[in-house]
Amino acid sequence: MISAARRALASVSLAAVVVLSCGGPGRSALDPDVRAQMARGVAYVDSLAVLAARAADERGVGAQDAVALGYAERLRLGLGSPFRLIDYALRDPRFGSDSTRRAVAWSLLAHTLDGAAYDVDAAAAGQLAVLTSYAPGARAAAGRRQLALIDSVFDEAADPRVAELTLRLAYRMAVAEGSAAPAAVTLGAQVAALVRDRRLSMRDARRLVDAARRADDADPLALVPTWRAERKFIVERPPLAPLGEQAEMQAMRAAPLVLARLRRLEGGASDDLNAAADAPASRAEALLPVAAARRLAALASVRGAPPQAPVAVAMRGYRQFQHQHQWSREQRWGGAAAAAARARFGTRALTEESIAAEYALLRGTVPRDGRAALAALSAAVALRAYAQEAVWFPGFPAPTVAELKSRLGLASISFDQGVPAAWRPYYLRMVASAVTDLERVLPSLSLRGAGLHIGEGVLRDTALAMHDPATRTIYLPVASGAGTIAHELAHDLDWQAARTLYGRRGGYGSDRAVREHRGRLAAAVAGLTSVELVPPLRENSYSPPFAQRPAEVLARSFDWFVAAALAREGRSNGYLSAVQDGLLAGYASAAAPGAMAADAGGAGRGGRADDGGGSPAHALVDALDDVAPPDSAIRAWFLDEYGPRRAWGAYEALRRATDARLGAPAGASGLTAHPLFDPGALDGAVDADPPAPCGVGARANPARIALVRQLQSAAAEAR
């Protein structure tokens, strides 16, 4: 049952919505009707939780009630933008009436305004700490200290994006000197991303309520779909857009101070933050009682909705970790019941709704499972790419196969027999949406004659997606195809280049250009990276390492180019690309110009080093000119942003100084071990001589250059 303390917390949360929104400095004065609607929505969802907690089993929980509680838990875990969730709730056909839809939506808006979204499990944040004790609860206590520190950094920053960059810089320096665990480079960025989104969504909620009041007391909920379509919510804008110079300098000044606090925290000298370890975890309790979680899990498992790639890929990493540690589960991790609960979680959590349900069930059996907490965190961060996704439920409109073939000129569109008929419109709509946004970047895009196949077991877990040059067919597995479309379409454009430039079919132009060492394309592809490029040859069994094959290097760069070009317009498309920014670069191994290097210090034998002059950016647009010329305005912008005049960002400069490896090298399959599930993935050497902070011809600000040099020197000394 829900405890009295839990009920009191709900009352306090609602009171905070009312009081803080009315009286605090800079807070919106809530209209009485809006305040009443929020109160009714919160009370409605809380009443469902009370009834579900009293149910003997899942049969005592109504389907509609389980779905409503699922929305509340998804908001708490940060599984999607709050406004995306509100938009979905307002159109969810599983609710029996508009009044129920609106009650759930009001509850979501109230808790967003109160900062009750994007809650990070302390068991996941505990992985940030360097601990010698693995006693029960030690990781969670360490996690609460880390979360308290992170929250304090956001409290002190006027802009949540500045706080996020501050923490990224501080954690990278802390890893270099041993004040944080190796995983803190990636994990710190993930936690900071969700806290950033929590703060931005609170501001967005206040703006929404204010705008509704100014518009003759318009309905805030009615504005949500419009604002989403017009990309007005800051939390849903792509994070790839760079910070301004002054904001970046603020982060650089603050980072050493945060690093010092991390040192004190690890040394046990921060009494204020250590007190957080003993404080109750305010929202750590799942909002889904066990009976409701079981009912929601059953609803999600009857093929009500297709898998979501951000969730499915995160869970693939969790399953791989479980498989590697199969021998020790029962001996060390709670026995057979815990092993079974983990196995269920790893295999059945495929959508944001199912991961919310399955995670609540797992926590009922294994209260503190750090790896499961990491999986939930990774899924929440990956779902940020879906922030601008339009609402879709089974039965909603989508293009037909015939319409999509005609529109794109595809030779074929096929599905595995096992793909449910109700899912197929989702994938047709997904491809249409991805290609429409890609055409904004490449007006000359043509897919005429290509094939598309979508299926559950096409690649049998060996790759996220695939382009087959022999048949010119793109294979998109149902669980992992979304987010890889830009990468796979890059391969198709490369296939077209082989036909156009070399008169050959069945291969890729970039591979042939490098193999034969001729043509502008060969020079362009070589300029994308400093690694030695290895085309498919008989001596390597036609399977060179993923990161060294010319076709893969071009596709990874193209993925970044597309995401960056859309971000320039305030757009993102999680079906097209999973890229968020340089550190959270998605699961398709996208890479910014100059990021693919054999080492931090110089060129490999087969390519050019990126000396900061922006040559990889020129190489990329040169390659695209031979494959599919980009929009002229985007081309000029990309060269200005990433070309010779560019200055390294603060994080990029620090990364080059520390050279912490952010993942194991990808194998021939294209799959990369998830850094949070690979204990050795972040082990790497530190460059002895930090490079200069700015590229050749970079816009020079002496104060900024001095700050970058200070960070680099501190990082070098930290070794």
XYZ file of C-alpha atoms in Angstrom:
719
model
C 0.000 0.000 0.000
C 0.978 3.616 -0.440
C 2.367 4.878 2.815
C 1.082 7.883 4.721
C 4.396 9.551 3.977
C 3.872 8.970 0.260
C 0.410 10.483 0.436
C 1.770 13.420 2.386
C 4.419 13.905 -0.277
C 1.732 14.077 -2.960
C -0.093 16.726 -0.946
C 3.101 18.695 -0.436
C 3.881 18.479 -4.160
C 0.468 19.881 -5.038
C 0.837 22.616 -2.460
C 4.189 23.506 -3.985
C 2.556 23.833 -7.388
C 0.008 26.263 -5.974
C 2.177 28.276 -3.583
C 5.405 28.543 -5.562
C 3.632 29.228 -8.812
C 1.739 32.083 -7.227
C 4.103 33.785 -4.847
C 7.763 33.169 -5.608
C 9.907 35.636 -7.529
C 9.618 35.046 -11.271
C 6.819 32.507 -10.765
C 3.652 32.573 -12.811
C 0.474 33.603 -11.004
C -1.807 30.680 -11.707
C -5.336 31.423 -12.787
C -7.804 30.003 -10.196
C -9.398 27.761 -12.805
C -6.010 26.417 -13.911
C -5.067 25.825 -10.278
C -8.317 23.926 -9.706
C -7.865 21.827 -12.854
C -4.348 20.874 -11.772
C -5.570 19.971 -8.286
C -8.296 17.759 -9.695
C -5.866 16.060 -12.084
C -3.322 15.329 -9.354
C -6.053 14.088 -7.005
C -7.464 11.818 -9.732
C -4.149 10.124 -10.511
C -3.306 9.822 -6.799
C -6.651 8.136 -6.176
C -5.867 5.596 -8.887
C -2.563 4.810 -7.173
C -4.340 4.278 -3.839
C -6.863 1.899 -5.388
C -4.148 0.022 -7.282
C -2.094 -0.366 -4.101
C -5.106 -2.013 -2.433
C -5.678 -4.465 -5.291
C -4.845 -8.082 -4.562
C -3.389 -8.584 -8.031
C -3.408 -7.079 -11.527
C -6.976 -8.229 -12.118
C -8.091 -5.621 -9.629
C -6.645 -2.762 -11.711
C -8.545 -1.405 -14.692
C -6.708 -1.061 -17.987
C -7.442 2.674 -18.163
C -6.161 3.162 -14.603
C -2.929 1.305 -15.363
C -2.347 3.444 -18.467
C -2.920 6.657 -16.475
C -0.465 5.592 -13.781
C 1.953 4.625 -16.540
C 1.953 8.204 -17.795
C 2.775 9.427 -14.285
C 5.680 6.983 -13.989
C 6.988 7.828 -17.459
C 7.045 11.495 -16.464
C 8.907 10.679 -13.248
C 11.548 8.663 -15.082
C 11.952 11.274 -17.823
C 10.830 8.892 -20.567
C 10.069 11.572 -23.116
C 9.448 15.302 -22.930
C 6.606 16.179 -20.495
C 4.823 18.038 -23.282
C 5.159 15.090 -25.632
C 3.588 12.951 -22.897
C 0.782 15.486 -22.440
C 0.204 15.522 -26.193
C 0.022 11.724 -26.199
C -2.296 11.603 -23.176
C -4.703 14.061 -24.793
C -5.081 11.762 -27.815
C -4.751 8.338 -26.208
C -7.657 6.193 -27.477
C -7.322 3.843 -24.499
C -8.926 6.451 -22.259
C -12.688 6.228 -22.310
C -13.444 9.942 -22.297
C -11.960 13.357 -22.917
C -12.409 14.186 -19.235
C -10.059 11.329 -18.299
C -7.527 12.389 -20.908
C -7.574 15.942 -19.610
C -7.330 14.885 -15.962
C -4.185 12.884 -16.725
C -2.763 15.746 -18.812
C -3.443 18.295 -16.040
C -1.657 16.040 -13.586
C 1.359 15.801 -15.890
C 1.466 19.579 -16.310
C 1.177 20.155 -12.551
C 4.067 17.823 -11.754
C 6.169 19.282 -14.575
C 5.645 22.757 -13.147
C 6.658 21.412 -9.734
C 9.899 19.848 -11.025
C 8.735 16.283 -10.419
C 9.853 15.046 -13.855
C 13.167 13.482 -14.912
C 13.922 11.831 -11.572
C 17.291 10.037 -11.596
C 17.606 6.839 -9.592
C 20.313 7.204 -6.944
C 21.439 3.655 -7.764
C 22.475 4.904 -11.218
C 24.058 8.130 -9.960
C 26.053 6.071 -7.458
C 28.157 4.798 -10.353
C 29.685 8.282 -10.545
C 31.542 7.771 -7.273
C 34.829 6.033 -6.586
C 33.901 3.631 -3.790
C 35.803 1.004 -1.879
C 32.648 -0.264 -0.193
C 29.975 -2.246 -1.982
C 27.866 -2.738 1.123
C 24.076 -2.693 0.607
C 22.928 0.858 0.122
C 26.424 2.299 -0.304
C 25.956 3.031 -3.987
C 22.558 4.621 -3.422
C 23.954 6.799 -0.619
C 26.830 7.876 -2.871
C 24.332 8.532 -5.644
C 22.270 10.838 -3.447
C 25.409 12.822 -2.646
C 26.240 13.118 -6.337
C 22.672 14.169 -7.190
C 22.727 16.785 -4.442
C 25.937 18.219 -5.890
C 24.507 18.225 -9.410
C 21.318 19.946 -8.245
C 23.384 22.580 -6.458
C 25.247 23.398 -9.680
C 21.931 23.911 -11.472
C 20.643 26.024 -8.564
C 23.601 28.366 -8.959
C 23.423 28.750 -12.753
C 21.097 31.198 -14.461
C 20.994 28.986 -17.562
C 20.536 25.193 -17.197
C 22.638 24.689 -20.315
C 25.584 26.432 -18.629
C 25.212 24.140 -15.615
C 25.167 21.112 -17.923
C 28.420 22.120 -19.625
C 29.997 22.954 -16.252
C 29.284 19.445 -15.027
C 30.569 17.833 -18.226
C 33.857 19.684 -17.868
C 34.141 18.966 -14.138
C 33.429 15.245 -14.453
C 35.904 14.792 -17.291
C 38.596 16.466 -15.199
C 37.555 14.402 -12.171
C 37.923 11.175 -14.143
C 41.382 12.238 -15.302
C 42.554 12.704 -11.724
C 40.619 9.833 -10.134
C 38.016 11.862 -8.231
C 35.198 10.163 -10.139
C 34.650 6.708 -11.555
C 35.696 6.154 -15.210
C 32.060 5.885 -16.304
C 31.441 9.425 -15.046
C 32.363 10.949 -18.421
C 29.301 9.443 -20.087
C 27.144 8.910 -17.019
C 27.713 12.444 -15.728
C 26.608 13.800 -19.094
C 23.481 11.641 -19.013
C 22.450 12.667 -15.500
C 23.157 16.330 -16.254
C 21.091 16.068 -19.452
C 18.009 14.908 -17.539
C 18.402 17.492 -14.785
C 18.834 20.153 -17.477
C 15.625 18.994 -19.124
C 13.808 19.048 -15.796
C 14.767 22.695 -15.283
C 13.939 23.671 -18.856
C 10.571 21.907 -18.732
C 9.667 23.807 -15.547
C 10.389 27.065 -17.381
C 8.440 25.887 -20.407
C 5.465 25.011 -18.211
C 5.471 28.498 -16.688
C 5.704 30.069 -20.137
C 2.813 27.920 -21.331
C 0.556 28.895 -18.431
C 1.492 32.564 -18.815
C 0.772 32.497 -22.541
C -2.616 30.904 -21.951
C -3.524 33.562 -19.398
C -2.492 36.379 -21.702
C -4.541 34.890 -24.554
C -7.860 35.667 -22.850
C -7.557 32.755 -20.426
C -6.977 30.177 -23.146
C -6.671 26.527 -22.180
C -2.975 25.657 -21.561
C -3.562 22.059 -22.607
C -5.019 23.194 -25.932
C -1.797 25.109 -26.605
C 0.466 22.082 -26.131
C -0.014 20.476 -29.599
C 0.379 23.864 -31.271
C 3.507 24.763 -29.361
C 5.011 21.375 -30.134
C 4.277 21.732 -33.844
C 5.819 25.216 -33.802
C 8.809 24.000 -31.730
C 8.251 26.556 -28.984
C 9.176 24.286 -26.086
C 12.834 24.835 -25.261
C 13.148 21.368 -23.722
C 12.185 19.841 -27.082
C 14.715 21.777 -29.122
C 17.807 19.847 -30.266
C 20.669 20.076 -27.743
C 23.191 20.124 -30.592
C 22.827 23.901 -30.953
C 26.035 25.430 -29.493
C 26.153 27.741 -26.482
C 27.175 31.340 -26.965
C 30.728 32.325 -26.140
C 29.860 34.151 -22.923
C 27.804 31.243 -21.627
C 30.625 28.830 -22.432
C 33.088 31.037 -20.562
C 30.802 30.987 -17.512
C 30.936 27.197 -17.558
C 34.719 27.166 -17.864
C 35.081 29.485 -14.871
C 32.741 27.355 -12.772
C 34.140 23.925 -13.689
C 37.282 24.035 -11.454
C 35.120 25.036 -8.491
C 32.791 22.098 -9.102
C 35.826 19.824 -9.473
C 37.021 20.945 -6.047
C 33.610 20.067 -4.593
C 33.787 16.639 -6.231
C 37.147 16.064 -4.552
C 35.739 17.015 -1.152
C 32.700 14.851 -1.764
C 34.784 11.787 -2.570
C 36.999 12.503 0.416
C 33.993 12.662 2.752
C 34.532 16.330 3.634
C 31.291 17.817 2.272
C 28.969 17.762 5.261
C 26.135 19.479 3.414
C 26.196 16.957 0.572
C 26.951 13.985 2.787
C 23.752 14.796 4.654
C 21.925 14.075 1.410
C 22.995 10.443 1.688
C 20.831 10.029 4.769
C 17.867 11.993 3.435
C 14.870 10.077 2.064
C 14.764 9.744 -1.718
C 11.834 12.060 -2.383
C 10.639 10.593 -5.673
C 12.671 7.398 -5.850
C 9.570 5.322 -5.114
C 7.884 4.189 -8.309
C 4.441 5.669 -8.881
C 3.265 2.287 -10.167
C 2.100 -0.128 -7.449
C 2.963 -3.735 -8.272
C -0.554 -4.675 -9.358
C -0.775 -1.678 -11.695
C 2.714 -2.392 -13.058
C 1.726 -5.978 -13.851
C -1.451 -4.821 -15.594
C 0.405 -2.184 -17.610
C 3.134 -4.677 -18.533
C 0.477 -7.094 -19.792
C -1.144 -4.355 -21.864
C 2.201 -3.422 -23.394
C 3.101 -7.024 -24.177
C 0.084 -7.769 -26.354
C 1.623 -5.871 -29.251
C -0.250 -2.683 -28.565
C 2.597 -0.563 -29.919
C 5.834 -1.189 -31.855
C 9.217 -1.287 -30.076
C 10.990 2.042 -29.672
C 14.617 1.958 -30.741
C 15.963 4.234 -27.943
C 14.547 1.826 -25.366
C 15.297 -1.387 -27.245
C 18.946 -0.476 -27.867
C 19.487 0.516 -24.226
C 18.017 -2.798 -23.133
C 20.235 -4.657 -25.598
C 23.225 -3.321 -23.652
C 21.642 -4.479 -20.402
C 21.027 -7.971 -21.813
C 24.613 -8.210 -23.027
C 25.864 -7.329 -19.559
C 23.557 -9.921 -17.997
C 24.764 -12.583 -20.413
C 28.409 -11.823 -19.632
C 27.718 -12.219 -15.903
C 25.370 -15.206 -16.111
C 27.609 -17.330 -13.933
C 27.403 -15.024 -10.922
C 23.757 -13.982 -10.877
C 22.396 -16.450 -8.370
C 25.501 -16.499 -6.187
C 25.979 -12.749 -5.874
C 22.861 -10.908 -6.996
C 19.966 -12.133 -4.910
C 19.329 -15.679 -6.015
C 17.039 -17.235 -8.596
C 14.124 -14.850 -8.066
C 16.325 -11.821 -8.717
C 17.867 -13.498 -11.777
C 14.411 -14.193 -13.197
C 13.304 -10.608 -12.544
C 16.360 -9.260 -14.330
C 15.826 -11.582 -17.271
C 12.216 -10.439 -17.589
C 13.245 -6.782 -17.429
C 15.907 -7.268 -20.087
C 13.629 -8.985 -22.584
C 10.227 -7.308 -22.107
C 11.113 -3.620 -21.783
C 10.921 -2.435 -25.410
C 8.856 0.766 -25.239
C 8.730 3.694 -22.839
C 5.502 2.317 -21.393
C 6.816 -1.213 -20.965
C 10.126 -0.098 -19.441
C 8.217 1.978 -16.869
C 6.128 -1.076 -15.948
C 8.945 -3.617 -16.008
C 11.316 -1.373 -14.054
C 8.688 -0.949 -11.323
C 8.276 -4.734 -11.185
C 12.030 -5.317 -11.028
C 12.406 -2.827 -8.188
C 9.765 -4.769 -6.293
C 12.062 -7.815 -6.369
C 15.508 -6.173 -6.506
C 15.224 -2.718 -4.861
C 18.783 -1.639 -5.667
C 19.923 -2.853 -9.073
C 22.498 -0.393 -10.353
C 22.706 -1.881 -13.834
C 18.938 -1.786 -14.287
C 18.965 1.822 -13.091
C 21.631 2.585 -15.708
C 19.500 0.951 -18.394
C 16.470 3.057 -17.436
C 18.637 6.181 -17.400
C 20.144 5.362 -20.808
C 16.698 4.793 -22.287
C 15.439 8.112 -20.908
C 18.404 9.988 -22.358
C 18.098 8.246 -25.724
C 14.391 9.141 -25.896
C 15.338 12.830 -25.967
C 15.852 12.303 -29.715
C 12.081 11.719 -29.969
C 11.251 15.085 -28.370
C 9.600 16.453 -31.525
C 7.901 13.201 -32.513
C 4.295 13.586 -33.651
C 1.670 11.574 -31.769
C 0.874 8.154 -33.220
C -1.230 5.262 -31.957
C -2.269 2.090 -33.799
C -5.066 3.100 -36.141
C -3.766 6.627 -36.733
C -3.237 7.635 -40.384
C -0.050 6.842 -42.272
C 0.979 6.543 -45.920
C 0.282 3.260 -47.679
C 2.968 1.133 -49.295
C 1.846 2.272 -52.735
C 1.861 5.937 -51.722
C 5.329 5.730 -50.186
C 6.780 3.852 -53.149
C 5.380 6.463 -55.516
C 6.497 9.383 -53.343
C 10.107 8.140 -52.897
C 10.551 6.126 -56.085
C 11.374 2.973 -54.119
C 11.424 -0.254 -56.082
C 10.031 -2.292 -53.180
C 8.768 -2.074 -49.605
C 8.362 -5.357 -47.755
C 7.805 -6.641 -44.223
C 8.573 -9.837 -42.376
C 5.461 -11.934 -41.949
C 5.839 -11.601 -38.182
C 5.409 -7.810 -38.218
C 1.816 -7.185 -37.046
C -0.413 -5.431 -39.548
C -1.221 -2.775 -36.922
C 2.460 -1.833 -36.701
C 3.163 -1.460 -40.404
C 1.650 2.039 -40.759
C 3.978 3.198 -37.961
C 7.062 2.174 -39.935
C 5.770 3.617 -43.200
C 5.119 6.898 -41.410
C 8.561 6.700 -39.788
C 10.337 6.379 -43.140
C 8.228 9.143 -44.703
C 9.005 11.492 -41.809
C 12.737 10.736 -41.935
C 13.058 11.240 -45.688
C 10.996 14.450 -45.608
C 13.404 15.986 -43.110
C 16.423 14.681 -45.012
C 15.153 16.407 -48.153
C 15.367 19.709 -46.267
C 19.118 19.151 -46.123
C 19.656 17.415 -49.480
C 17.186 18.815 -52.039
C 18.699 16.561 -54.718
C 18.088 13.369 -52.748
C 16.903 10.475 -54.899
C 16.109 6.945 -53.725
C 14.647 5.764 -57.016
C 15.233 2.042 -57.452
C 16.184 1.286 -53.834
C 14.411 -1.332 -51.733
C 13.249 -1.276 -48.122
C 12.613 -4.270 -45.875
C 11.343 -4.059 -42.287
C 11.323 -7.050 -39.983
C 11.799 -8.285 -36.451
C 14.565 -10.774 -37.114
C 16.181 -9.441 -40.262
C 19.654 -9.138 -38.772
C 19.243 -11.393 -35.725
C 20.770 -8.900 -33.282
C 24.025 -8.615 -35.253
C 23.585 -4.975 -36.284
C 21.227 -2.088 -35.692
C 20.353 -1.841 -39.414
C 21.968 -2.629 -42.748
C 22.247 -1.541 -46.364
C 22.905 -4.447 -48.725
C 24.859 -3.162 -51.749
C 24.289 -6.359 -53.722
C 20.519 -5.826 -53.844
C 20.426 -2.130 -52.908
C 18.056 -2.916 -50.044
C 17.866 -1.153 -46.691
C 17.038 -3.505 -43.804
C 15.449 -1.898 -40.747
C 14.799 -4.219 -37.783
C 11.615 -3.240 -35.966
C 13.416 -2.793 -32.646
C 16.482 -0.826 -33.745
C 15.930 0.702 -37.183
C 14.767 4.116 -35.996
C 17.671 6.507 -35.537
C 19.792 4.704 -38.129
C 18.003 5.888 -41.267
C 20.409 8.741 -42.011
C 23.325 6.324 -41.680
C 21.759 3.742 -43.983
C 20.650 6.318 -46.551
C 24.244 7.564 -46.600
C 25.222 4.079 -47.733
C 22.633 4.226 -50.500
C 23.987 7.571 -51.691
C 27.455 6.015 -51.593
C 26.103 3.141 -53.704
C 24.805 5.679 -56.202
C 28.253 7.320 -56.281
C 29.824 3.995 -57.262
C 27.429 3.760 -60.188
C 27.792 7.413 -61.235
C 31.534 7.914 -60.739
C 32.866 4.433 -61.501
C 30.125 2.782 -63.543
C 29.896 -0.089 -61.059
C 26.950 -1.605 -59.195
C 26.965 -3.693 -56.049
C 29.470 -1.696 -54.001
C 30.203 1.713 -52.524
C 31.958 4.618 -54.201
C 33.961 5.522 -51.095
C 35.375 1.994 -50.756
C 36.327 1.892 -54.421
C 37.816 5.404 -54.365
C 40.118 4.582 -51.455
C 40.987 1.146 -52.835
C 41.989 2.592 -56.214
C 43.452 5.831 -54.793
C 41.855 7.956 -57.466
C 39.348 10.734 -57.802
C 38.269 13.620 -55.591
C 36.106 11.282 -53.523
C 39.169 9.336 -52.375
C 40.830 12.484 -51.047
C 37.611 13.679 -49.468
C 36.934 10.429 -47.581
C 40.561 10.221 -46.433
C 40.220 13.754 -45.079
C 37.339 12.793 -42.803
C 39.498 10.914 -40.337
C 43.053 10.358 -39.203
C 42.661 6.597 -38.921
C 44.109 4.400 -41.629
C 41.278 3.638 -44.032
C 40.928 -0.017 -45.010
C 38.544 -0.839 -47.879
C 37.136 -4.359 -48.270
C 39.882 -6.543 -49.724
C 40.561 -10.231 -50.166
C 43.291 -10.130 -47.528
C 40.859 -8.890 -44.856
C 38.077 -11.245 -45.981
C 36.224 -8.173 -47.256
C 35.444 -7.224 -43.643
C 37.730 -4.425 -42.428
C 37.201 -2.957 -38.954
C 34.026 -0.914 -38.778
C 35.763 2.326 -37.761
C 38.285 2.068 -40.616
C 36.089 1.166 -43.556
C 35.655 4.173 -45.893
C 31.913 3.582 -46.365
C 31.348 3.591 -42.591
C 33.470 6.679 -42.008
C 31.447 8.537 -44.625
C 28.114 7.334 -43.190
C 29.053 8.340 -39.630
C 30.054 11.820 -40.784
C 26.905 12.143 -42.870
C 24.761 11.226 -39.849
C 26.302 14.093 -37.893
C 25.943 16.510 -40.810
C 22.216 15.793 -41.104
C 21.581 16.164 -37.366
C 23.566 19.409 -37.223
C 21.800 20.857 -40.268
C 18.363 20.145 -38.787
C 19.423 21.528 -35.397
C 20.315 24.760 -37.166
C 16.569 25.092 -37.890
C 15.563 24.039 -34.372
C 14.556 20.603 -35.684
C 15.371 17.045 -34.713
C 14.085 13.727 -35.995
C 14.820 10.686 -33.857
C 13.763 8.368 -36.669
C 16.385 9.850 -38.967
C 19.262 10.266 -36.504
C 19.876 9.493 -32.835
C 22.534 12.227 -32.526
C 22.028 14.703 -29.686
C 25.445 16.336 -29.376
C 29.134 15.504 -29.481
C 29.086 13.469 -26.273
C 25.619 11.925 -26.580
C 26.131 10.996 -30.209
C 23.519 8.256 -30.483
C 23.791 4.535 -31.095
C 24.639 4.671 -34.812
C 28.202 5.871 -34.102
C 27.839 9.321 -35.654
C 30.889 11.540 -35.405
C 31.537 15.246 -35.750
C 34.159 16.458 -38.237
C 37.601 15.617 -36.898
C 36.324 13.373 -34.105
C 37.337 10.105 -35.784
C 41.021 9.941 -34.947
C 43.442 7.129 -34.373
C 44.837 9.013 -31.409
C 44.703 12.502 -29.964
C 48.174 13.428 -31.028
C 48.417 13.044 -34.772
C 47.481 11.465 -38.054
C 47.248 7.793 -38.809
C 49.058 6.388 -41.785
C 46.098 6.638 -44.075
C 44.620 10.063 -43.404
C 45.119 13.601 -42.250
C 45.175 14.824 -38.692
C 42.617 17.404 -37.704
C 44.833 20.260 -36.620
C 41.827 22.359 -35.714
C 41.774 23.877 -39.191
C 38.451 22.344 -40.101
C 39.743 20.230 -43.004
C 37.398 17.327 -42.143
C 34.423 19.658 -42.613
C 35.677 20.590 -46.075
C 36.293 16.919 -46.814
C 32.730 16.055 -45.861
C 31.076 18.648 -48.075
C 33.457 17.711 -50.912
C 32.353 14.096 -50.545
C 28.694 15.102 -50.478
C 29.145 17.215 -53.597
C 30.036 14.004 -55.425
C 27.203 12.021 -53.832
C 24.240 14.346 -53.152
C 24.951 18.099 -53.090
C 23.511 19.718 -49.950
C 21.436 22.865 -49.848
C 23.774 25.770 -50.618
C 22.851 27.754 -47.492
C 23.402 24.682 -45.290
C 26.707 23.987 -47.011
C 27.941 27.527 -46.304
C 26.709 27.379 -42.708
C 28.393 24.022 -42.063
C 31.762 25.247 -43.319
C 31.451 28.389 -41.227
C 30.459 26.407 -38.119
C 32.956 23.543 -38.473
C 35.480 24.855 -40.989
C 38.814 26.702 -40.723
C 37.506 29.691 -38.752
C 35.987 27.612 -36.023
C 37.299 27.527 -32.483
C 37.147 24.340 -30.510
C 34.401 24.313 -27.955
C 35.422 24.127 -24.309
C 34.484 20.471 -23.987
C 36.173 19.513 -27.250
C 39.391 21.199 -26.171
C 39.310 19.403 -22.825
C 38.528 16.095 -24.512
C 41.577 16.457 -26.692
C 43.690 17.141 -23.636
C 42.473 14.120 -21.689
C 41.636 11.712 -24.529
C 39.432 9.483 -22.356
C 38.129 6.719 -24.598
C 34.348 6.830 -24.785
C 33.688 3.271 -25.834
C 35.287 0.116 -27.134
C 36.190 0.107 -30.854
C 33.305 -1.024 -32.972
C 33.606 -4.409 -34.576
C 32.699 -5.437 -38.080
C 29.051 -5.676 -37.121
C 28.848 -1.987 -36.338
C 27.718 -2.613 -32.760
C 29.536 -0.734 -30.020
C 29.570 -1.857 -26.406
C 27.569 0.543 -24.281
C 30.161 2.393 -22.141
C 28.003 2.132 -19.030
C 27.890 -1.664 -19.290
C 31.540 -2.204 -20.227
C 33.818 -1.798 -17.175
C 36.899 -1.355 -19.358
C 35.400 0.819 -22.062
C 36.677 4.095 -20.650
C 40.227 3.010 -19.963
C 42.601 5.071 -22.054
C 45.838 6.984 -22.076
C 46.049 10.695 -21.374
C 47.828 12.817 -23.930
C 51.087 14.135 -22.502
C 51.067 17.413 -24.416
C 47.688 19.186 -24.597
C 47.052 20.726 -28.020
C 46.496 24.408 -28.586
C 42.972 25.484 -27.667
C 41.896 26.930 -30.998
C 42.107 25.927 -34.598
C 43.975 27.765 -37.329
C 42.180 30.988 -38.140
C 39.818 30.567 -35.207
C 37.931 33.550 -33.864
C 40.288 34.685 -31.119
C 39.041 35.911 -27.766
C 42.063 36.207 -25.449
C 39.967 35.695 -22.308
C 38.370 32.572 -23.740
C 41.719 31.188 -24.923
C 43.168 31.734 -21.443
C 40.290 29.838 -19.839
C 40.657 26.922 -22.240
C 44.397 26.740 -21.564
C 43.741 26.721 -17.823
C 41.369 23.780 -18.163
C 43.782 21.881 -20.386
C 46.687 22.477 -18.015
C 44.623 21.393 -15.032
C 43.600 18.240 -16.864
C 47.193 17.434 -17.842
C 48.414 17.938 -14.289
C 45.577 15.789 -12.952
C 47.089 12.684 -14.529
